[in-house]
């Protein structure tokens, strides 16, 4: 019978992974300037307008909503601008 023990994990690779910082207020603003209101943005990703307002004010969305916002931004503003916004804070 094969069992796993703590010594089996001595070869585990340690990775230092940091999430890419995103300026959510700028992402939301870009979409507003492209004609997609904040309430419509929230509705499009299955969120509430009040939650989107919190992200606008500096709160971080969960991965699920952050990913949805970035996809919506790419569809609304174009993938080039989305990629540019992600690079701005990552440099």
mmCIF file of C-alpha atoms in Angstrom:
data_model
loop_
_atom_site.group_PDB
_atom_site.id
_atom_site.type_symbol
_atom_site.label_atom_id
_atom_site.label_comp_id
_atom_site.label_asym_id
_atom_site.label_seq_id
_atom_site.Cartn_x
_atom_site.Cartn_y
_atom_site.Cartn_z
ATOM 1 C CA UNK A 1 0.000 0.000 0.000
ATOM 2 C CA UNK A 2 1.325 3.425 -0.963
ATOM 3 C CA UNK A 3 0.802 6.350 1.400
ATOM 4 C CA UNK A 4 1.886 9.960 1.313
ATOM 5 C CA UNK A 5 3.908 11.382 4.149
ATOM 6 C CA UNK A 6 5.274 14.845 4.857
ATOM 7 C CA UNK A 7 8.707 13.787 3.548
ATOM 8 C CA UNK A 8 7.116 13.238 0.122
ATOM 9 C CA UNK A 9 6.774 17.001 -0.194
ATOM 10 C CA UNK A 10 10.406 17.959 0.469
ATOM 11 C CA UNK A 11 10.923 18.397 -3.269
ATOM 12 C CA UNK A 12 7.975 20.773 -3.677
ATOM 13 C CA UNK A 13 8.923 23.866 -5.635
ATOM 14 C CA UNK A 14 8.183 27.155 -3.927
ATOM 15 C CA UNK A 15 6.738 29.747 -6.263
ATOM 16 C CA UNK A 16 6.289 33.394 -5.433
ATOM 17 C CA UNK A 17 3.215 34.330 -7.423
ATOM 18 C CA UNK A 18 1.796 37.807 -7.120
ATOM 19 C CA UNK A 19 -1.438 38.819 -8.809
ATOM 20 C CA UNK A 20 -1.221 41.568 -11.410
ATOM 21 C CA UNK A 21 -2.442 44.831 -9.856
ATOM 22 C CA UNK A 22 -5.439 46.289 -11.671
ATOM 23 C CA UNK A 23 -6.790 49.830 -11.481
ATOM 24 C CA UNK A 24 -10.440 48.810 -11.324
ATOM 25 C CA UNK A 25 -11.680 52.408 -11.300
ATOM 26 C CA UNK A 26 -9.907 53.009 -14.619
ATOM 27 C CA UNK A 27 -11.312 49.784 -16.087
ATOM 28 C CA UNK A 28 -14.830 50.849 -15.066
ATOM 29 C CA UNK A 29 -14.263 54.413 -16.330
ATOM 30 C CA UNK A 30 -13.043 53.191 -19.718
ATOM 31 C CA UNK A 31 -16.268 51.254 -20.172
ATOM 32 C CA UNK A 32 -18.374 54.240 -19.078
ATOM 33 C CA UNK A 33 -16.587 56.381 -21.656
ATOM 34 C CA UNK A 34 -17.362 53.717 -24.257
ATOM 35 C CA UNK A 35 -21.073 54.051 -23.451
ATOM 36 C CA UNK A 36 -21.589 51.214 -20.965
ATOM 37 C CA UNK A 37 -23.044 52.640 -17.747
ATOM 38 C CA UNK A 38 -21.945 51.367 -14.358
ATOM 39 C CA UNK A 39 -25.314 49.769 -13.715
ATOM 40 C CA UNK A 40 -25.152 47.993 -17.080
ATOM 41 C CA UNK A 41 -21.609 46.811 -16.325
ATOM 42 C CA UNK A 42 -22.794 45.335 -13.020
ATOM 43 C CA UNK A 43 -25.769 43.663 -14.673
ATOM 44 C CA UNK A 44 -23.566 42.256 -17.448
ATOM 45 C CA UNK A 45 -21.322 40.432 -14.956
ATOM 46 C CA UNK A 46 -24.081 39.362 -12.572
ATOM 47 C CA UNK A 47 -23.225 41.825 -9.832
ATOM 48 C CA UNK A 48 -24.961 44.694 -8.062
ATOM 49 C CA UNK A 49 -24.439 48.377 -8.889
ATOM 50 C CA UNK A 50 -23.488 49.049 -5.251
ATOM 51 C CA UNK A 51 -20.764 46.381 -5.478
ATOM 52 C CA UNK A 52 -19.373 47.944 -8.655
ATOM 53 C CA UNK A 53 -19.307 51.292 -6.846
ATOM 54 C CA UNK A 54 -17.166 49.748 -4.096
ATOM 55 C CA UNK A 55 -14.693 48.492 -6.718
ATOM 56 C CA UNK A 56 -14.706 51.994 -8.219
ATOM 57 C CA UNK A 57 -13.789 53.347 -4.779
ATOM 58 C CA UNK A 58 -10.864 50.964 -4.301
ATOM 59 C CA UNK A 59 -12.180 47.594 -3.127
ATOM 60 C CA UNK A 60 -10.916 44.488 -4.897
ATOM 61 C CA UNK A 61 -13.382 42.257 -6.732
ATOM 62 C CA UNK A 62 -13.150 38.512 -6.248
ATOM 63 C CA UNK A 63 -11.334 36.595 -8.974
ATOM 64 C CA UNK A 64 -14.652 35.652 -10.590
ATOM 65 C CA UNK A 65 -15.857 39.240 -10.908
ATOM 66 C CA UNK A 66 -12.448 40.649 -11.740
ATOM 67 C CA UNK A 67 -12.094 38.197 -14.593
ATOM 68 C CA UNK A 68 -15.615 39.029 -15.792
ATOM 69 C CA UNK A 69 -14.853 42.771 -15.675
ATOM 70 C CA UNK A 70 -11.691 42.316 -17.717
ATOM 71 C CA UNK A 71 -13.522 40.219 -20.319
ATOM 72 C CA UNK A 72 -16.286 42.830 -20.497
ATOM 73 C CA UNK A 73 -13.663 45.580 -20.809
ATOM 74 C CA UNK A 74 -11.990 43.734 -23.683
ATOM 75 C CA UNK A 75 -15.323 43.311 -25.455
ATOM 76 C CA UNK A 76 -16.365 46.917 -24.811
ATOM 77 C CA UNK A 77 -13.068 48.775 -25.277
ATOM 78 C CA UNK A 78 -11.001 46.320 -27.290
ATOM 79 C CA UNK A 79 -8.356 43.842 -26.216
ATOM 80 C CA UNK A 80 -5.537 46.292 -26.995
ATOM 81 C CA UNK A 81 -6.721 48.786 -24.363
ATOM 82 C CA UNK A 82 -7.322 46.001 -21.835
ATOM 83 C CA UNK A 83 -3.786 44.710 -22.331
ATOM 84 C CA UNK A 84 -2.448 48.264 -22.017
ATOM 85 C CA UNK A 85 -4.305 48.779 -18.724
ATOM 86 C CA UNK A 86 -2.882 45.534 -17.337
ATOM 87 C CA UNK A 87 0.658 46.493 -18.345
ATOM 88 C CA UNK A 88 0.439 50.012 -16.871
ATOM 89 C CA UNK A 89 0.687 48.890 -13.246
ATOM 90 C CA UNK A 90 2.713 45.734 -13.854
ATOM 91 C CA UNK A 91 5.840 47.485 -15.150
#
